[in-house]
């Protein structure tokens, strides 16, 4: 078996994996000072430490994994691949890697720990959507900024927001800061009144529109999205880091004016999401149920992003961009 220079830090015998119809093969995982060797399904994968862009955890309800998963983002043939190491296959991986990041591989945690408190606060607002998007909740925008990530973020912004150039993103920021969702609902409500319809005779959905037009749920939903697309705009090279942080600061201060805690803000944000998406949060397979689960999971973590004070002073944040790791 190949071995990296340096010493072995820990190794794990994984659960046998099925290969073909009848054959099972043993799995083996070893972390060295200079990288990782993974033997799975008869194949050997080597990931050099110098090629690793990020090490982080994903929530157990995200993607195809049903348990806590260690995600290894690494450079491979000009791009970045992600290798998931889940607790079901590699028992004890979560605790072992947590110790690793506190000691031998501290640089992967250091870049996130040393972010200004204000940026950690912004990351906390975006933490649920970052994990729901299979990203890193401790990084601004959920990822390390690289050329490959920029391309991916541009594609995503166009797919979901029809943002194709910098000005498109700036236009969306203005709309969301101005309360786009509430204004849309208000227009619907005004049209109903102008048509002479008695509010008492409206359908439940129409009544919801009337309430939505003055709802904090709509404002929380818009401000949360404003912070998310600002961070995505930075990763996509549509905004400078300073511009993205400025957008988040404006939205964050408004959220602090409206709500008194993380729980209150998130409850209103989620009601906004449910209304916008038409999702049923009681359906365990729904996106809204997943996001509620992620929030509760994050709150229970020892390194929960919600440990930061909700009333943190967000003024005058000094910005330094997240370092991009080279190969």
PDB file of C-alpha atoms in Angstrom:
ATOM      1  CA  UNK A   1       0.000   0.000   0.000  1.00  0.00           C
ATOM      2  CA  UNK A   2       1.254   3.474  -0.923  1.00  0.00           C
ATOM      3  CA  UNK A   3       2.166   5.803   1.880  1.00  0.00           C
ATOM      4  CA  UNK A   4       2.687   9.557   2.017  1.00  0.00           C
ATOM      5  CA  UNK A   5       5.813  11.059   3.567  1.00  0.00           C
ATOM      6  CA  UNK A   6       5.348  11.774   7.226  1.00  0.00           C
ATOM      7  CA  UNK A   7       3.667   9.853   9.957  1.00  0.00           C
ATOM      8  CA  UNK A   8       0.308   8.125  10.196  1.00  0.00           C
ATOM      9  CA  UNK A   9      -2.155  10.160  12.284  1.00  0.00           C
ATOM     10  CA  UNK A  10      -5.094   7.737  12.389  1.00  0.00           C
ATOM     11  CA  UNK A  11      -6.710   5.011  10.347  1.00  0.00           C
ATOM     12  CA  UNK A  12     -10.174   3.469  10.197  1.00  0.00           C
ATOM     13  CA  UNK A  13     -11.348   0.105   8.940  1.00  0.00           C
ATOM     14  CA  UNK A  14     -14.571   0.850   7.120  1.00  0.00           C
ATOM     15  CA  UNK A  15     -17.646  -1.282   6.677  1.00  0.00           C
ATOM     16  CA  UNK A  16     -17.396  -3.850   3.851  1.00  0.00           C
ATOM     17  CA  UNK A  17     -18.661  -2.453   0.542  1.00  0.00           C
ATOM     18  CA  UNK A  18     -20.572  -4.418  -2.088  1.00  0.00           C
ATOM     19  CA  UNK A  19     -18.818  -4.730  -5.423  1.00  0.00           C
ATOM     20  CA  UNK A  20     -20.702  -6.650  -8.038  1.00  0.00           C
ATOM     21  CA  UNK A  21     -23.521  -9.058  -7.178  1.00  0.00           C
ATOM     22  CA  UNK A  22     -21.937 -11.323  -4.567  1.00  0.00           C
ATOM     23  CA  UNK A  23     -18.539  -9.911  -3.600  1.00  0.00           C
ATOM     24  CA  UNK A  24     -17.859  -7.614  -0.657  1.00  0.00           C
ATOM     25  CA  UNK A  25     -14.576  -5.753  -0.261  1.00  0.00           C
ATOM     26  CA  UNK A  26     -13.032  -4.277   2.858  1.00  0.00           C
ATOM     27  CA  UNK A  27     -12.604  -0.492   3.208  1.00  0.00           C
ATOM     28  CA  UNK A  28      -9.607   1.243   4.725  1.00  0.00           C
ATOM     29  CA  UNK A  29      -8.980   4.920   5.433  1.00  0.00           C
ATOM     30  CA  UNK A  30      -5.707   6.476   6.600  1.00  0.00           C
ATOM     31  CA  UNK A  31      -4.874  10.102   7.388  1.00  0.00           C
ATOM     32  CA  UNK A  32      -1.171  10.990   7.257  1.00  0.00           C
ATOM     33  CA  UNK A  33       0.531  14.294   7.996  1.00  0.00           C
ATOM     34  CA  UNK A  34       0.708  14.904   4.235  1.00  0.00           C
ATOM     35  CA  UNK A  35      -2.583  13.515   2.973  1.00  0.00           C
ATOM     36  CA  UNK A  36      -5.218  10.792   2.846  1.00  0.00           C
ATOM     37  CA  UNK A  37      -5.335   7.289   1.379  1.00  0.00           C
ATOM     38  CA  UNK A  38      -8.772   5.728   0.879  1.00  0.00           C
ATOM     39  CA  UNK A  39      -9.291   2.111  -0.145  1.00  0.00           C
ATOM     40  CA  UNK A  40     -12.895   1.528  -1.145  1.00  0.00           C
ATOM     41  CA  UNK A  41     -14.552  -0.955  -3.519  1.00  0.00           C
ATOM     42  CA  UNK A  42     -11.138  -2.274  -4.452  1.00  0.00           C
ATOM     43  CA  UNK A  43      -9.888   1.136  -5.608  1.00  0.00           C
ATOM     44  CA  UNK A  44      -7.246   3.310  -3.955  1.00  0.00           C
ATOM     45  CA  UNK A  45      -7.750   7.088  -3.823  1.00  0.00           C
ATOM     46  CA  UNK A  46      -4.892   9.367  -2.787  1.00  0.00           C
ATOM     47  CA  UNK A  47      -5.557  12.976  -1.797  1.00  0.00           C
ATOM     48  CA  UNK A  48      -2.469  15.060  -1.103  1.00  0.00           C
ATOM     49  CA  UNK A  49      -2.754  17.563   1.712  1.00  0.00           C
ATOM     50  CA  UNK A  50      -1.310  20.321  -0.460  1.00  0.00           C
ATOM     51  CA  UNK A  51      -4.185  19.773  -2.930  1.00  0.00           C
ATOM     52  CA  UNK A  52      -6.959  20.018  -0.323  1.00  0.00           C
ATOM     53  CA  UNK A  53      -8.999  23.225  -0.582  1.00  0.00           C
ATOM     54  CA  UNK A  54     -11.259  22.683   2.421  1.00  0.00           C
ATOM     55  CA  UNK A  55     -12.364  20.185   5.058  1.00  0.00           C
ATOM     56  CA  UNK A  56     -15.826  20.620   6.573  1.00  0.00           C
ATOM     57  CA  UNK A  57     -18.942  18.809   7.768  1.00  0.00           C
ATOM     58  CA  UNK A  58     -22.326  18.439   6.133  1.00  0.00           C
ATOM     59  CA  UNK A  59     -25.577  17.917   8.006  1.00  0.00           C
ATOM     60  CA  UNK A  60     -26.957  14.360   8.047  1.00  0.00           C
ATOM     61  CA  UNK A  61     -30.081  15.278   6.073  1.00  0.00           C
ATOM     62  CA  UNK A  62     -28.309  16.902   3.120  1.00  0.00           C
ATOM     63  CA  UNK A  63     -27.697  15.154  -0.177  1.00  0.00           C
ATOM     64  CA  UNK A  64     -27.569  11.369  -0.270  1.00  0.00           C
ATOM     65  CA  UNK A  65     -25.955  10.989   3.153  1.00  0.00           C
ATOM     66  CA  UNK A  66     -28.121  10.127   6.149  1.00  0.00           C
ATOM     67  CA  UNK A  67     -25.460  10.818   8.770  1.00  0.00           C
ATOM     68  CA  UNK A  68     -22.829  13.405   9.584  1.00  0.00           C
ATOM     69  CA  UNK A  69     -20.348  13.516   6.708  1.00  0.00           C
ATOM     70  CA  UNK A  70     -16.827  14.896   6.443  1.00  0.00           C
ATOM     71  CA  UNK A  71     -16.440  16.626   3.074  1.00  0.00           C
ATOM     72  CA  UNK A  72     -12.977  16.848   1.513  1.00  0.00           C
ATOM     73  CA  UNK A  73     -12.777  19.465  -1.266  1.00  0.00           C
ATOM     74  CA  UNK A  74      -9.616  18.885  -3.282  1.00  0.00           C
ATOM     75  CA  UNK A  75      -7.987  20.028  -6.523  1.00  0.00           C
ATOM     76  CA  UNK A  76      -8.058  17.400  -9.233  1.00  0.00           C
ATOM     77  CA  UNK A  77      -7.128  17.884 -12.898  1.00  0.00           C
ATOM     78  CA  UNK A  78      -7.763  21.621 -12.861  1.00  0.00           C
ATOM     79  CA  UNK A  79     -11.064  21.499 -10.965  1.00  0.00           C
ATOM     80  CA  UNK A  80     -12.267  20.814  -7.441  1.00  0.00           C
ATOM     81  CA  UNK A  81     -13.863  17.501  -6.480  1.00  0.00           C
ATOM     82  CA  UNK A  82     -15.561  16.647  -3.217  1.00  0.00           C
ATOM     83  CA  UNK A  83     -14.980  13.310  -1.492  1.00  0.00           C
ATOM     84  CA  UNK A  84     -17.562  12.504   1.222  1.00  0.00           C
ATOM     85  CA  UNK A  85     -16.544  10.401   4.217  1.00  0.00           C
ATOM     86  CA  UNK A  86     -19.669   9.388   6.127  1.00  0.00           C
ATOM     87  CA  UNK A  87     -20.040   7.852   9.576  1.00  0.00           C
ATOM     88  CA  UNK A  88     -21.889   4.796   8.263  1.00  0.00           C
ATOM     89  CA  UNK A  89     -18.957   3.716   6.110  1.00  0.00           C
ATOM     90  CA  UNK A  90     -16.176   5.111   8.304  1.00  0.00           C
ATOM     91  CA  UNK A  91     -17.244   4.762  11.982  1.00  0.00           C
ATOM     92  CA  UNK A  92     -15.723   7.465  14.159  1.00  0.00           C
ATOM     93  CA  UNK A  93     -14.600   9.667  11.256  1.00  0.00           C
ATOM     94  CA  UNK A  94     -16.386  12.773  12.561  1.00  0.00           C
ATOM     95  CA  UNK A  95     -14.629  12.789  15.970  1.00  0.00           C
ATOM     96  CA  UNK A  96     -11.254  11.810  14.508  1.00  0.00           C
ATOM     97  CA  UNK A  97     -11.269  14.585  11.902  1.00  0.00           C
ATOM     98  CA  UNK A  98     -12.475  17.092  14.480  1.00  0.00           C
ATOM     99  CA  UNK A  99      -9.359  16.309  16.550  1.00  0.00           C
ATOM    100  CA  UNK A 100      -7.238  16.456  13.407  1.00  0.00           C
ATOM    101  CA  UNK A 101      -8.482  19.959  12.591  1.00  0.00           C
ATOM    102  CA  UNK A 102      -7.687  21.091  16.127  1.00  0.00           C
ATOM    103  CA  UNK A 103      -4.089  19.875  15.868  1.00  0.00           C
ATOM    104  CA  UNK A 104      -2.129  18.583  12.841  1.00  0.00           C
ATOM    105  CA  UNK A 105      -4.396  20.076  10.142  1.00  0.00           C
ATOM    106  CA  UNK A 106      -5.295  23.245  11.975  1.00  0.00           C
ATOM    107  CA  UNK A 107      -4.849  25.480   8.897  1.00  0.00           C
ATOM    108  CA  UNK A 108      -8.162  24.264   7.436  1.00  0.00           C
ATOM    109  CA  UNK A 109      -9.990  25.474  10.540  1.00  0.00           C
ATOM    110  CA  UNK A 110      -7.808  28.515  11.168  1.00  0.00           C
ATOM    111  CA  UNK A 111      -8.917  30.330   7.998  1.00  0.00           C
ATOM    112  CA  UNK A 112     -12.512  30.164   9.215  1.00  0.00           C
ATOM    113  CA  UNK A 113     -11.985  30.694  12.933  1.00  0.00           C
ATOM    114  CA  UNK A 114     -10.102  33.931  12.312  1.00  0.00           C
ATOM    115  CA  UNK A 115     -12.908  35.585  10.340  1.00  0.00           C
ATOM    116  CA  UNK A 116     -14.156  38.810  11.952  1.00  0.00           C
ATOM    117  CA  UNK A 117     -17.153  38.289  14.238  1.00  0.00           C
ATOM    118  CA  UNK A 118     -19.327  40.336  11.881  1.00  0.00           C
ATOM    119  CA  UNK A 119     -18.596  37.941   9.008  1.00  0.00           C
ATOM    120  CA  UNK A 120     -19.304  34.970  11.279  1.00  0.00           C
ATOM    121  CA  UNK A 121     -22.657  36.625  12.002  1.00  0.00           C
ATOM    122  CA  UNK A 122     -23.399  36.914   8.282  1.00  0.00           C
ATOM    123  CA  UNK A 123     -22.366  33.283   7.825  1.00  0.00           C
ATOM    124  CA  UNK A 124     -24.798  32.285  10.568  1.00  0.00           C
ATOM    125  CA  UNK A 125     -27.673  33.922   8.677  1.00  0.00           C
ATOM    126  CA  UNK A 126     -26.626  31.971   5.589  1.00  0.00           C
ATOM    127  CA  UNK A 127     -25.656  28.752   7.394  1.00  0.00           C
ATOM    128  CA  UNK A 128     -28.818  26.774   6.651  1.00  0.00           C
ATOM    129  CA  UNK A 129     -28.885  27.537   2.940  1.00  0.00           C
ATOM    130  CA  UNK A 130     -25.126  26.930   2.751  1.00  0.00           C
ATOM    131  CA  UNK A 131     -25.600  23.393   4.079  1.00  0.00           C
ATOM    132  CA  UNK A 132     -28.770  22.849   2.042  1.00  0.00           C
ATOM    133  CA  UNK A 133     -26.629  23.719  -0.996  1.00  0.00           C
ATOM    134  CA  UNK A 134     -24.026  21.177   0.182  1.00  0.00           C
ATOM    135  CA  UNK A 135     -21.536  23.911   1.101  1.00  0.00           C
ATOM    136  CA  UNK A 136     -19.526  24.913   4.166  1.00  0.00           C
ATOM    137  CA  UNK A 137     -21.498  26.879   6.755  1.00  0.00           C
ATOM    138  CA  UNK A 138     -18.312  28.444   8.150  1.00  0.00           C
ATOM    139  CA  UNK A 139     -17.302  30.128   4.868  1.00  0.00           C
ATOM    140  CA  UNK A 140     -18.709  33.316   3.377  1.00  0.00           C
ATOM    141  CA  UNK A 141     -21.034  32.104   0.632  1.00  0.00           C
ATOM    142  CA  UNK A 142     -20.436  28.483   1.629  1.00  0.00           C
ATOM    143  CA  UNK A 143     -17.229  27.909  -0.319  1.00  0.00           C
ATOM    144  CA  UNK A 144     -13.577  28.806  -0.846  1.00  0.00           C
ATOM    145  CA  UNK A 145     -13.280  31.285  -3.709  1.00  0.00           C
ATOM    146  CA  UNK A 146     -11.542  29.793  -6.751  1.00  0.00           C
ATOM    147  CA  UNK A 147     -11.933  30.265 -10.521  1.00  0.00           C
ATOM    148  CA  UNK A 148     -13.848  26.980 -10.720  1.00  0.00           C
ATOM    149  CA  UNK A 149     -16.200  28.035  -7.917  1.00  0.00           C
ATOM    150  CA  UNK A 150     -16.774  31.389  -9.645  1.00  0.00           C
ATOM    151  CA  UNK A 151     -17.909  29.610 -12.814  1.00  0.00           C
ATOM    152  CA  UNK A 152     -20.260  27.373 -10.842  1.00  0.00           C
ATOM    153  CA  UNK A 153     -21.754  30.287  -8.901  1.00  0.00           C
ATOM    154  CA  UNK A 154     -22.390  32.238 -12.109  1.00  0.00           C
ATOM    155  CA  UNK A 155     -24.244  29.261 -13.539  1.00  0.00           C
ATOM    156  CA  UNK A 156     -26.333  28.903 -10.373  1.00  0.00           C
ATOM    157  CA  UNK A 157     -27.151  32.620 -10.196  1.00  0.00           C
ATOM    158  CA  UNK A 158     -28.363  32.541 -13.782  1.00  0.00           C
ATOM    159  CA  UNK A 159     -30.380  29.350 -13.298  1.00  0.00           C
ATOM    160  CA  UNK A 160     -32.268  30.517 -10.198  1.00  0.00           C
ATOM    161  CA  UNK A 161     -32.144  34.315 -10.454  1.00  0.00           C
ATOM    162  CA  UNK A 162     -31.534  35.010 -14.165  1.00  0.00           C
ATOM    163  CA  UNK A 163     -28.465  36.989 -13.081  1.00  0.00           C
ATOM    164  CA  UNK A 164     -26.106  37.137 -16.052  1.00  0.00           C
ATOM    165  CA  UNK A 165     -23.994  40.239 -15.383  1.00  0.00           C
ATOM    166  CA  UNK A 166     -22.977  42.365 -12.393  1.00  0.00           C
ATOM    167  CA  UNK A 167     -25.815  44.863 -12.919  1.00  0.00           C
ATOM    168  CA  UNK A 168     -28.411  42.093 -12.760  1.00  0.00           C
ATOM    169  CA  UNK A 169     -27.174  41.192  -9.288  1.00  0.00           C
ATOM    170  CA  UNK A 170     -27.096  44.827  -8.148  1.00  0.00           C
ATOM    171  CA  UNK A 171     -30.694  45.240  -9.369  1.00  0.00           C
ATOM    172  CA  UNK A 172     -31.762  42.231  -7.299  1.00  0.00           C
ATOM    173  CA  UNK A 173     -30.035  43.630  -4.203  1.00  0.00           C
ATOM    174  CA  UNK A 174     -32.005  46.879  -4.569  1.00  0.00           C
ATOM    175  CA  UNK A 175     -35.288  44.973  -5.007  1.00  0.00           C
ATOM    176  CA  UNK A 176     -34.717  42.749  -1.985  1.00  0.00           C
ATOM    177  CA  UNK A 177     -33.540  45.604   0.232  1.00  0.00           C
ATOM    178  CA  UNK A 178     -36.681  47.491  -0.758  1.00  0.00           C
ATOM    179  CA  UNK A 179     -38.983  44.633   0.278  1.00  0.00           C
ATOM    180  CA  UNK A 180     -39.803  43.101  -3.094  1.00  0.00           C
ATOM    181  CA  UNK A 181     -41.951  40.243  -1.752  1.00  0.00           C
ATOM    182  CA  UNK A 182     -44.109  42.493   0.427  1.00  0.00           C
ATOM    183  CA  UNK A 183     -44.559  44.962  -2.440  1.00  0.00           C
ATOM    184  CA  UNK A 184     -45.691  42.193  -4.774  1.00  0.00           C
ATOM    185  CA  UNK A 185     -48.251  41.020  -2.237  1.00  0.00           C
ATOM    186  CA  UNK A 186     -49.380  44.595  -1.614  1.00  0.00           C
ATOM    187  CA  UNK A 187     -50.029  45.064  -5.324  1.00  0.00           C
ATOM    188  CA  UNK A 188     -52.141  41.911  -5.365  1.00  0.00           C
ATOM    189  CA  UNK A 189     -54.084  43.098  -2.322  1.00  0.00           C
ATOM    190  CA  UNK A 190     -54.656  46.558  -3.830  1.00  0.00           C
ATOM    191  CA  UNK A 191     -55.924  45.013  -7.055  1.00  0.00           C
ATOM    192  CA  UNK A 192     -58.427  42.941  -5.097  1.00  0.00           C
ATOM    193  CA  UNK A 193     -59.685  45.992  -3.231  1.00  0.00           C
ATOM    194  CA  UNK A 194     -59.840  48.020  -6.453  1.00  0.00           C
ATOM    195  CA  UNK A 195     -61.976  45.275  -7.990  1.00  0.00           C
ATOM    196  CA  UNK A 196     -64.441  45.725  -5.132  1.00  0.00           C
ATOM    197  CA  UNK A 197     -63.946  42.312  -3.610  1.00  0.00           C
ATOM    198  CA  UNK A 198     -64.950  41.968   0.039  1.00  0.00           C
ATOM    199  CA  UNK A 199     -61.873  40.855   2.024  1.00  0.00           C
ATOM    200  CA  UNK A 200     -64.064  38.533   4.100  1.00  0.00           C
ATOM    201  CA  UNK A 201     -65.028  36.579   0.988  1.00  0.00           C
ATOM    202  CA  UNK A 202     -61.468  36.022  -0.197  1.00  0.00           C
ATOM    203  CA  UNK A 203     -59.920  32.594  -0.477  1.00  0.00           C
ATOM    204  CA  UNK A 204     -57.378  31.551   2.153  1.00  0.00           C
ATOM    205  CA  UNK A 205     -54.553  32.170  -0.318  1.00  0.00           C
ATOM    206  CA  UNK A 206     -55.833  35.664  -1.125  1.00  0.00           C
ATOM    207  CA  UNK A 207     -56.157  36.482   2.568  1.00  0.00           C
ATOM    208  CA  UNK A 208     -52.590  35.289   2.994  1.00  0.00           C
ATOM    209  CA  UNK A 209     -51.540  37.783   0.325  1.00  0.00           C
ATOM    210  CA  UNK A 210     -53.178  40.575   2.294  1.00  0.00           C
ATOM    211  CA  UNK A 211     -51.358  39.603   5.470  1.00  0.00           C
ATOM    212  CA  UNK A 212     -48.106  39.046   3.627  1.00  0.00           C
ATOM    213  CA  UNK A 213     -48.045  42.619   2.373  1.00  0.00           C
ATOM    214  CA  UNK A 214     -47.242  43.876   5.888  1.00  0.00           C
ATOM    215  CA  UNK A 215     -45.537  40.771   7.253  1.00  0.00           C
ATOM    216  CA  UNK A 216     -42.132  40.505   8.898  1.00  0.00           C
ATOM    217  CA  UNK A 217     -41.969  37.072   7.292  1.00  0.00           C
ATOM    218  CA  UNK A 218     -41.721  38.694   3.872  1.00  0.00           C
ATOM    219  CA  UNK A 219     -39.038  41.103   5.069  1.00  0.00           C
ATOM    220  CA  UNK A 220     -36.973  38.359   6.730  1.00  0.00           C
ATOM    221  CA  UNK A 221     -37.245  36.269   3.573  1.00  0.00           C
ATOM    222  CA  UNK A 222     -36.064  39.108   1.336  1.00  0.00           C
ATOM    223  CA  UNK A 223     -33.244  40.249   3.623  1.00  0.00           C
ATOM    224  CA  UNK A 224     -31.990  36.687   4.049  1.00  0.00           C
ATOM    225  CA  UNK A 225     -31.917  36.248   0.278  1.00  0.00           C
ATOM    226  CA  UNK A 226     -30.200  39.604  -0.109  1.00  0.00           C
ATOM    227  CA  UNK A 227     -27.358  38.416   2.115  1.00  0.00           C
ATOM    228  CA  UNK A 228     -27.125  35.098   0.274  1.00  0.00           C
ATOM    229  CA  UNK A 229     -26.919  36.514  -3.250  1.00  0.00           C
ATOM    230  CA  UNK A 230     -24.421  39.146  -2.073  1.00  0.00           C
ATOM    231  CA  UNK A 231     -22.141  36.363  -0.852  1.00  0.00           C
ATOM    232  CA  UNK A 232     -22.733  34.407  -4.066  1.00  0.00           C
ATOM    233  CA  UNK A 233     -22.006  37.557  -6.046  1.00  0.00           C
ATOM    234  CA  UNK A 234     -18.621  37.762  -4.351  1.00  0.00           C
ATOM    235  CA  UNK A 235     -17.824  34.124  -5.158  1.00  0.00           C
ATOM    236  CA  UNK A 236     -18.989  34.685  -8.754  1.00  0.00           C
ATOM    237  CA  UNK A 237     -16.759  37.777  -9.181  1.00  0.00           C
ATOM    238  CA  UNK A 238     -19.756  40.080  -9.659  1.00  0.00           C
ATOM    239  CA  UNK A 239     -19.043  41.924  -6.385  1.00  0.00           C
ATOM    240  CA  UNK A 240     -15.872  42.742  -4.513  1.00  0.00           C
ATOM    241  CA  UNK A 241     -15.593  41.335  -1.006  1.00  0.00           C
ATOM    242  CA  UNK A 242     -16.105  44.845   0.374  1.00  0.00           C
ATOM    243  CA  UNK A 243     -19.290  45.325  -1.666  1.00  0.00           C
ATOM    244  CA  UNK A 244     -20.706  41.976  -0.578  1.00  0.00           C
ATOM    245  CA  UNK A 245     -19.948  42.691   3.089  1.00  0.00           C
ATOM    246  CA  UNK A 246     -21.583  46.131   2.771  1.00  0.00           C
ATOM    247  CA  UNK A 247     -24.779  44.496   1.428  1.00  0.00           C
ATOM    248  CA  UNK A 248     -24.762  41.988   4.288  1.00  0.00           C
ATOM    249  CA  UNK A 249     -24.201  44.727   6.850  1.00  0.00           C
ATOM    250  CA  UNK A 250     -27.240  46.679   5.641  1.00  0.00           C
ATOM    251  CA  UNK A 251     -29.453  43.602   5.642  1.00  0.00           C
ATOM    252  CA  UNK A 252     -28.088  42.345   8.966  1.00  0.00           C
ATOM    253  CA  UNK A 253     -28.738  45.624  10.793  1.00  0.00           C
ATOM    254  CA  UNK A 254     -32.313  45.644   9.501  1.00  0.00           C
ATOM    255  CA  UNK A 255     -32.829  42.066  10.703  1.00  0.00           C
ATOM    256  CA  UNK A 256     -31.536  43.048  14.149  1.00  0.00           C
ATOM    257  CA  UNK A 257     -34.057  45.907  14.246  1.00  0.00           C
ATOM    258  CA  UNK A 258     -36.934  43.565  13.439  1.00  0.00           C
ATOM    259  CA  UNK A 259     -36.110  40.496  15.509  1.00  0.00           C
ATOM    260  CA  UNK A 260     -34.747  39.775  18.955  1.00  0.00           C
ATOM    261  CA  UNK A 261     -33.003  36.427  18.488  1.00  0.00           C
ATOM    262  CA  UNK A 262     -31.744  33.870  16.014  1.00  0.00           C
ATOM    263  CA  UNK A 263     -34.830  31.731  16.656  1.00  0.00           C
ATOM    264  CA  UNK A 264     -37.218  34.606  15.967  1.00  0.00           C
ATOM    265  CA  UNK A 265     -35.429  35.630  12.791  1.00  0.00           C
ATOM    266  CA  UNK A 266     -35.199  32.090  11.467  1.00  0.00           C
ATOM    267  CA  UNK A 267     -38.857  31.335  12.255  1.00  0.00           C
ATOM    268  CA  UNK A 268     -39.924  34.368  10.211  1.00  0.00           C
ATOM    269  CA  UNK A 269     -37.483  33.565   7.428  1.00  0.00           C
ATOM    270  CA  UNK A 270     -38.818  30.007   7.231  1.00  0.00           C
ATOM    271  CA  UNK A 271     -42.429  31.180   7.138  1.00  0.00           C
ATOM    272  CA  UNK A 272     -41.382  33.410   4.268  1.00  0.00           C
ATOM    273  CA  UNK A 273     -39.764  30.463   2.529  1.00  0.00           C
ATOM    274  CA  UNK A 274     -42.843  28.284   3.053  1.00  0.00           C
ATOM    275  CA  UNK A 275     -45.123  30.970   1.658  1.00  0.00           C
ATOM    276  CA  UNK A 276     -42.876  31.662  -1.329  1.00  0.00           C
ATOM    277  CA  UNK A 277     -42.265  27.991  -2.184  1.00  0.00           C
ATOM    278  CA  UNK A 278     -45.717  26.591  -1.364  1.00  0.00           C
ATOM    279  CA  UNK A 279     -43.862  23.881   0.552  1.00  0.00           C
ATOM    280  CA  UNK A 280     -45.398  21.790   3.337  1.00  0.00           C
ATOM    281  CA  UNK A 281     -42.973  21.850   6.289  1.00  0.00           C
ATOM    282  CA  UNK A 282     -44.736  18.817   7.795  1.00  0.00           C
ATOM    283  CA  UNK A 283     -43.728  16.724   4.780  1.00  0.00           C
ATOM    284  CA  UNK A 284     -40.449  15.067   5.793  1.00  0.00           C
ATOM    285  CA  UNK A 285     -39.334  14.980   2.159  1.00  0.00           C
ATOM    286  CA  UNK A 286     -39.877  18.712   1.593  1.00  0.00           C
ATOM    287  CA  UNK A 287     -37.146  21.345   1.299  1.00  0.00           C
ATOM    288  CA  UNK A 288     -38.680  23.367   4.126  1.00  0.00           C
ATOM    289  CA  UNK A 289     -38.633  20.374   6.492  1.00  0.00           C
ATOM    290  CA  UNK A 290     -35.000  19.773   5.552  1.00  0.00           C
ATOM    291  CA  UNK A 291     -34.081  23.373   6.323  1.00  0.00           C
ATOM    292  CA  UNK A 292     -35.802  23.229   9.713  1.00  0.00           C
ATOM    293  CA  UNK A 293     -33.854  20.050  10.507  1.00  0.00           C
ATOM    294  CA  UNK A 294     -30.593  21.672   9.438  1.00  0.00           C
ATOM    295  CA  UNK A 295     -31.214  24.660  11.720  1.00  0.00           C
ATOM    296  CA  UNK A 296     -31.865  22.419  14.733  1.00  0.00           C
ATOM    297  CA  UNK A 297     -28.813  20.296  13.889  1.00  0.00           C
ATOM    298  CA  UNK A 298     -26.587  23.364  13.625  1.00  0.00           C
ATOM    299  CA  UNK A 299     -27.857  24.745  16.939  1.00  0.00           C
ATOM    300  CA  UNK A 300     -26.888  21.495  18.678  1.00  0.00           C
ATOM    301  CA  UNK A 301     -23.290  21.461  17.391  1.00  0.00           C
ATOM    302  CA  UNK A 302     -20.396  22.308  19.708  1.00  0.00           C
ATOM    303  CA  UNK A 303     -19.200  24.804  17.085  1.00  0.00           C
ATOM    304  CA  UNK A 304     -22.667  26.103  16.272  1.00  0.00           C
ATOM    305  CA  UNK A 305     -22.670  29.310  14.205  1.00  0.00           C
ATOM    306  CA  UNK A 306     -25.530  30.527  16.402  1.00  0.00           C
ATOM    307  CA  UNK A 307     -23.301  30.857  19.439  1.00  0.00           C
ATOM    308  CA  UNK A 308     -22.443  34.334  18.213  1.00  0.00           C
ATOM    309  CA  UNK A 309     -24.445  37.122  19.857  1.00  0.00           C
ATOM    310  CA  UNK A 310     -27.541  38.084  17.884  1.00  0.00           C
ATOM    311  CA  UNK A 311     -27.052  41.687  19.034  1.00  0.00           C
ATOM    312  CA  UNK A 312     -23.459  41.840  17.807  1.00  0.00           C
ATOM    313  CA  UNK A 313     -22.516  45.348  16.621  1.00  0.00           C
ATOM    314  CA  UNK A 314     -22.306  45.008  12.830  1.00  0.00           C
ATOM    315  CA  UNK A 315     -20.913  48.484  12.219  1.00  0.00           C
ATOM    316  CA  UNK A 316     -17.476  49.157  10.825  1.00  0.00           C
ATOM    317  CA  UNK A 317     -16.524  45.626   9.831  1.00  0.00           C
ATOM    318  CA  UNK A 318     -12.945  45.452   8.542  1.00  0.00           C
ATOM    319  CA  UNK A 319     -12.976  43.118   5.558  1.00  0.00           C
ATOM    320  CA  UNK A 320     -10.308  40.688   4.464  1.00  0.00           C
ATOM    321  CA  UNK A 321     -11.137  38.215   1.723  1.00  0.00           C
ATOM    322  CA  UNK A 322     -11.050  34.489   2.392  1.00  0.00           C
ATOM    323  CA  UNK A 323      -7.745  33.098   1.215  1.00  0.00           C
ATOM    324  CA  UNK A 324      -7.801  30.846  -1.832  1.00  0.00           C
ATOM    325  CA  UNK A 325      -5.628  27.781  -1.456  1.00  0.00           C
ATOM    326  CA  UNK A 326      -3.305  26.966  -4.298  1.00  0.00           C
ATOM    327  CA  UNK A 327      -2.375  23.542  -5.546  1.00  0.00           C
TER     328      UNK A 327
END
